Coordinates of C-alpha atoms in Angstrom, one line a residue:
A1 CA 41.0 -0.5 -9.4
D2 CA 43.7 -3.0 -8.1
V3 CA 42.1 -6.0 -9.2
D4 CA 42.1 -8.9 -11.9
M5 CA 39.5 -6.8 -14.6
I6 CA 38.6 -10.3 -16.2
K7 CA 38.4 -12.2 -13.2
L8 CA 36.2 -9.4 -11.9
L9 CA 34.1 -9.2 -15.2
Q10 CA 33.4 -13.0 -14.7
L11 CA 32.3 -12.4 -11.3
E12 CA 30.3 -9.7 -12.3
L13 CA 28.5 -11.8 -14.8
E14 CA 28.2 -14.9 -12.4
T15 CA 26.5 -12.8 -10.1
L16 CA 24.1 -11.3 -12.6
V17 CA 23.0 -14.6 -14.0
F18 CA 22.5 -15.9 -10.5
L19 CA 20.3 -13.2 -9.7
R20 CA 18.6 -13.2 -12.8
D21 CA 17.7 -17.1 -12.5
R22 CA 16.0 -16.3 -9.2
Q23 CA 13.8 -13.5 -10.6
F24 CA 15.7 -10.2 -10.0
Q25 CA 16.0 -8.3 -13.4
P26 CA 19.4 -7.2 -14.3
L27 CA 19.5 -3.2 -14.9
E28 CA 22.5 -1.5 -16.8
L29 CA 22.9 2.0 -14.9
S30 CA 24.4 5.2 -15.9
P31 CA 27.8 6.1 -14.3
A32 CA 25.9 9.2 -13.5
A33 CA 23.0 9.8 -11.2
L34 CA 20.6 12.8 -10.9
F35 CA 21.6 15.4 -8.5
G36 CA 20.6 14.4 -4.7
S37 CA 20.3 11.0 -5.5
C38 CA 21.4 10.0 -2.2
S39 CA 21.1 12.9 -0.2
V40 CA 17.1 14.0 -0.6
V41 CA 15.6 11.0 0.3
G42 CA 18.4 9.1 2.0
T43 CA 20.4 10.6 4.8
V44 CA 23.6 10.5 3.2
C45 CA 25.3 14.0 3.4
Q46 CA 26.1 15.8 -0.7
D47 CA 29.6 16.3 0.8
K48 CA 30.4 12.7 0.4
I49 CA 29.3 12.6 -3.2
V50 CA 31.2 13.7 -6.0
S51 CA 28.7 16.0 -7.4
A52 CA 29.1 17.1 -11.2
V53 CA 27.4 19.6 -13.7
R54 CA 24.2 19.8 -15.5
N55 CA 22.3 18.4 -12.2
T56 CA 24.1 15.2 -12.1
E57 CA 26.4 13.5 -9.6
I58 CA 29.0 10.3 -10.2
M59 CA 27.1 7.2 -9.2
A60 CA 27.7 6.7 -5.2
D61 CA 24.8 4.4 -4.1
A62 CA 22.9 2.1 -7.4
T63 CA 20.0 1.3 -5.1
N64 CA 19.1 5.0 -5.2
S65 CA 18.9 5.3 -8.5
L66 CA 16.8 1.8 -8.9
A67 CA 14.3 3.6 -6.4
L68 CA 13.8 6.3 -8.6
Y69 CA 13.4 4.0 -11.9
I70 CA 10.8 1.7 -9.7
A71 CA 8.8 5.2 -8.5
G72 CA 8.9 6.3 -12.4
I73 CA 7.3 3.0 -13.4
K74 CA 4.8 3.1 -10.4
K75 CA 3.9 7.0 -11.1
N76 CA 2.9 6.2 -14.7
N77 CA 1.0 2.7 -13.7
P78 CA -0.5 4.0 -10.1
E79 CA -2.6 0.9 -10.1
A80 CA 0.5 -1.5 -10.5
T81 CA 0.8 -3.6 -7.2
E82 CA 2.8 -6.4 -8.2
L83 CA 6.4 -7.1 -6.6
M84 CA 9.3 -5.4 -8.7
R85 CA 12.4 -7.1 -8.4
F86 CA 15.8 -5.4 -10.1
C87 CA 19.4 -6.1 -9.6
T88 CA 22.8 -4.6 -11.1
V89 CA 26.5 -4.5 -10.5
Q90 CA 27.9 -1.0 -10.4
R91 CA 30.8 0.7 -9.8
H92 CA 30.4 3.7 -7.1
M93 CA 32.4 6.4 -6.3
R94 CA 32.6 8.3 -2.9
A95 CA 34.3 11.6 -2.3
Q96 CA 36.6 10.7 0.8
E97 CA 39.9 8.5 0.8
V98 CA 39.3 5.2 2.8
K99 CA 42.0 4.1 5.0
V100 CA 41.3 0.3 5.1
K101 CA 43.6 -2.5 3.5
G102 CA 41.9 -3.3 0.3
H103 CA 39.2 -0.5 0.2
T104 CA 39.2 2.2 -2.3
A105 CA 37.0 5.2 -2.9
H106 CA 35.8 3.7 -5.7
F107 CA 34.6 0.3 -5.8
K108 CA 32.0 -2.1 -7.5
I109 CA 29.1 -3.6 -5.5
G110 CA 26.4 -6.0 -6.4
C111 CA 22.6 -4.5 -5.5
M112 CA 19.3 -5.9 -5.2
V113 CA 16.0 -4.4 -4.6
T114 CA 12.4 -5.5 -4.3
A115 CA 9.5 -3.2 -4.2
G116 CA 6.1 -3.8 -3.5
R117 CA 2.8 -2.7 -1.4
D118 CA 2.3 -3.2 2.3
G119 CA 0.1 -6.3 2.5
G120 CA -0.5 -6.3 6.4
D121 CA 0.7 -8.5 9.5
F122 CA 4.3 -7.2 7.9
R123 CA 3.7 -9.9 4.9
F124 CA 5.7 -7.9 2.7
E125 CA 8.7 -7.4 5.2
C126 CA 8.7 -11.3 6.2
S127 CA 8.5 -12.8 2.6
Q128 CA 10.9 -10.5 0.6
L129 CA 13.7 -10.5 3.6
K130 CA 13.3 -14.4 3.4
D131 CA 13.9 -13.9 -0.6
Q132 CA 16.7 -11.8 -0.6
L133 CA 18.5 -13.3 2.2
S134 CA 17.9 -16.8 0.8
V135 CA 19.3 -15.7 -2.6
L136 CA 22.2 -13.7 -1.1
C137 CA 23.1 -16.9 1.0
G138 CA 22.9 -19.2 -2.2
L139 CA 25.2 -16.8 -4.0
F140 CA 28.1 -16.7 -1.6
L141 CA 27.4 -20.9 -1.0
H142 CA 28.0 -21.0 -5.1
W143 CA 31.2 -19.6 -4.6
E144 CA 31.8 -21.9 -1.7
I145 CA 31.7 -19.2 1.0
P146 CA 29.1 -19.9 3.4
V147 CA 27.5 -17.4 5.2
L148 CA 28.3 -17.7 9.5
R149 CA 25.1 -15.5 10.5
V150 CA 22.7 -12.8 9.3
K151 CA 22.2 -10.1 11.9
L152 CA 19.2 -8.0 12.3
Q153 CA 19.5 -4.2 13.8
R154 CA 16.0 -2.5 15.0
R155 CA 15.5 0.7 13.4
E156 CA 12.8 3.4 13.7
G157 CA 10.4 4.2 11.3
Y158 CA 7.9 1.7 11.9
A159 CA 4.8 2.4 14.4
D160 CA 5.8 -0.9 16.2
P161 CA 9.8 -1.5 15.1
D162 CA 9.9 -4.1 18.2
R163 CA 6.8 -6.5 17.0
L164 CA 8.3 -6.0 13.5
I165 CA 11.9 -7.4 14.3
Q166 CA 10.6 -10.1 16.3
T167 CA 8.1 -11.4 13.9
V168 CA 10.4 -10.9 10.8
A169 CA 13.4 -12.9 13.2
G170 CA 10.8 -15.9 13.9
E171 CA 10.1 -16.3 10.1
L172 CA 13.6 -16.3 9.3
K173 CA 14.6 -18.9 12.0
A174 CA 11.8 -21.1 10.8
E175 CA 13.8 -21.2 7.1
K176 CA 15.8 -24.1 7.3
E177 CA 18.2 -23.1 4.3
L178 CA 19.1 -19.5 6.3
P179 CA 21.9 -19.6 8.6
E180 CA 22.0 -18.8 12.1
I181 CA 19.9 -15.4 12.9
V182 CA 20.6 -13.1 15.4
I183 CA 19.1 -10.0 16.9
D184 CA 21.9 -7.1 17.5
E185 CA 20.8 -5.8 20.5
K186 CA 23.7 -3.1 20.8
A187 CA 23.5 -1.7 17.1
G188 CA 24.5 2.0 16.7
L189 CA 22.0 4.7 15.7
N190 CA 21.3 4.6 11.9
N191 CA 18.4 6.6 10.0
Y192 CA 19.1 5.3 7.0
Y193 CA 16.9 2.4 7.2
K194 CA 13.6 2.1 8.6
G195 CA 12.5 -1.0 10.6
I196 CA 14.9 -3.5 10.0
Q197 CA 18.7 -3.5 8.7
F198 CA 20.5 -6.7 8.2
K199 CA 24.1 -7.5 7.5
L200 CA 25.5 -10.8 6.4
I201 CA 28.8 -12.1 8.1
I202 CA 31.1 -14.6 6.5
A203 CA 34.7 -16.0 7.7
V204 CA 37.6 -15.6 5.3
N205 CA 41.2 -16.7 6.9
G206 CA 39.6 -16.8 10.2
Q207 CA 38.6 -13.4 10.1
E208 CA 34.8 -12.4 10.2
I209 CA 33.8 -9.7 7.9
E210 CA 30.6 -8.1 7.1
I211 CA 30.1 -8.9 3.2
A212 CA 26.5 -7.6 2.4
D213 CA 24.1 -4.9 4.0
G214 CA 20.7 -4.3 3.5
G215 CA 17.1 -3.3 4.8
L216 CA 14.0 -1.5 4.4
T217 CA 13.6 2.2 3.2
D218 CA 11.3 4.7 2.9
W219 CA 12.4 6.3 -0.3
T220 CA 9.6 5.1 -2.5
Q221 CA 7.3 6.3 -0.3
Q222 CA 8.7 9.8 -0.2
L223 CA 8.9 9.7 -4.0
L224 CA 5.5 8.7 -4.9
G225 CA 3.8 10.3 -1.4
N226 CA 2.3 6.7 -0.5
P227 CA 3.1 5.2 3.0
K228 CA 1.8 1.9 1.5
E229 CA 4.9 1.4 -0.9
R230 CA 7.5 -0.8 0.6
L231 CA 11.1 -1.1 -0.5
L232 CA 13.5 -3.6 0.5
I233 CA 17.2 -3.2 -0.7
C234 CA 20.8 -4.7 -0.2
G235 CA 24.2 -4.1 -1.3
F236 CA 27.3 -6.6 -1.4
G237 CA 31.0 -5.8 -1.4
L238 CA 31.5 -8.0 -5.1
E239 CA 35.1 -6.0 -5.6
W240 CA 35.8 -6.7 -1.9
L241 CA 34.8 -10.3 -2.3
H242 CA 36.9 -10.7 -5.5
K243 CA 40.1 -9.7 -3.3
L244 CA 39.0 -11.6 -0.5
M245 CA 38.9 -14.6 -2.7
T246 CA 42.5 -14.0 -4.2
W247 CA 44.1 -13.7 -0.9
K248 CA 42.1 -16.7 0.3
V249 CA 43.7 -18.9 -2.3

């Protein structure tokens, strides 16, 4: 990786301490994942993943592995209804070359996941989106990189996705600590997320950059066979941010 290893490690430690102090428990994950971790419950083609032997693949999306971990806990304790919040920093590997300046086929990202149960009236969706976005914006502000706006994108997978996004947007706009909240009416197709996808926009050297991506998924619903399960995930380009901070100086 074309990075200053020590400075990147310091950034990783800062990230994990910041997230831990906001009730996201850090977890160390294996560099290998179960075969099909991304493609079975998600919509990622296995051709994009570096598959290995003994039913494994190189880690390509830590949030999928965290979902499997959560599903394992819930399967052993089906009565558990409390929120579960986890985070990690993980180097991911994809099979294709990336032809974008500063991007590589392997890269380190930060991740957060929140799991819970449907509480009715989109209570989980509103409260946990507000929570994750507040934490993310606080983390970037910690590095003196303010978030310009949060972009919400409507996704299928809910009975009334229009009411969902309007309800969530209204709750987020009322939160004074969050930046501008906008609904992206021109978002392209995306079957990865369900109901809502979000993106965080920052500016570096006058250029606007989507530094974080997240949203609701149905992975724990599939893994546990329970439509009441809820899972909110997000990932942010930690290594990319490190490079941007270096170029900014």
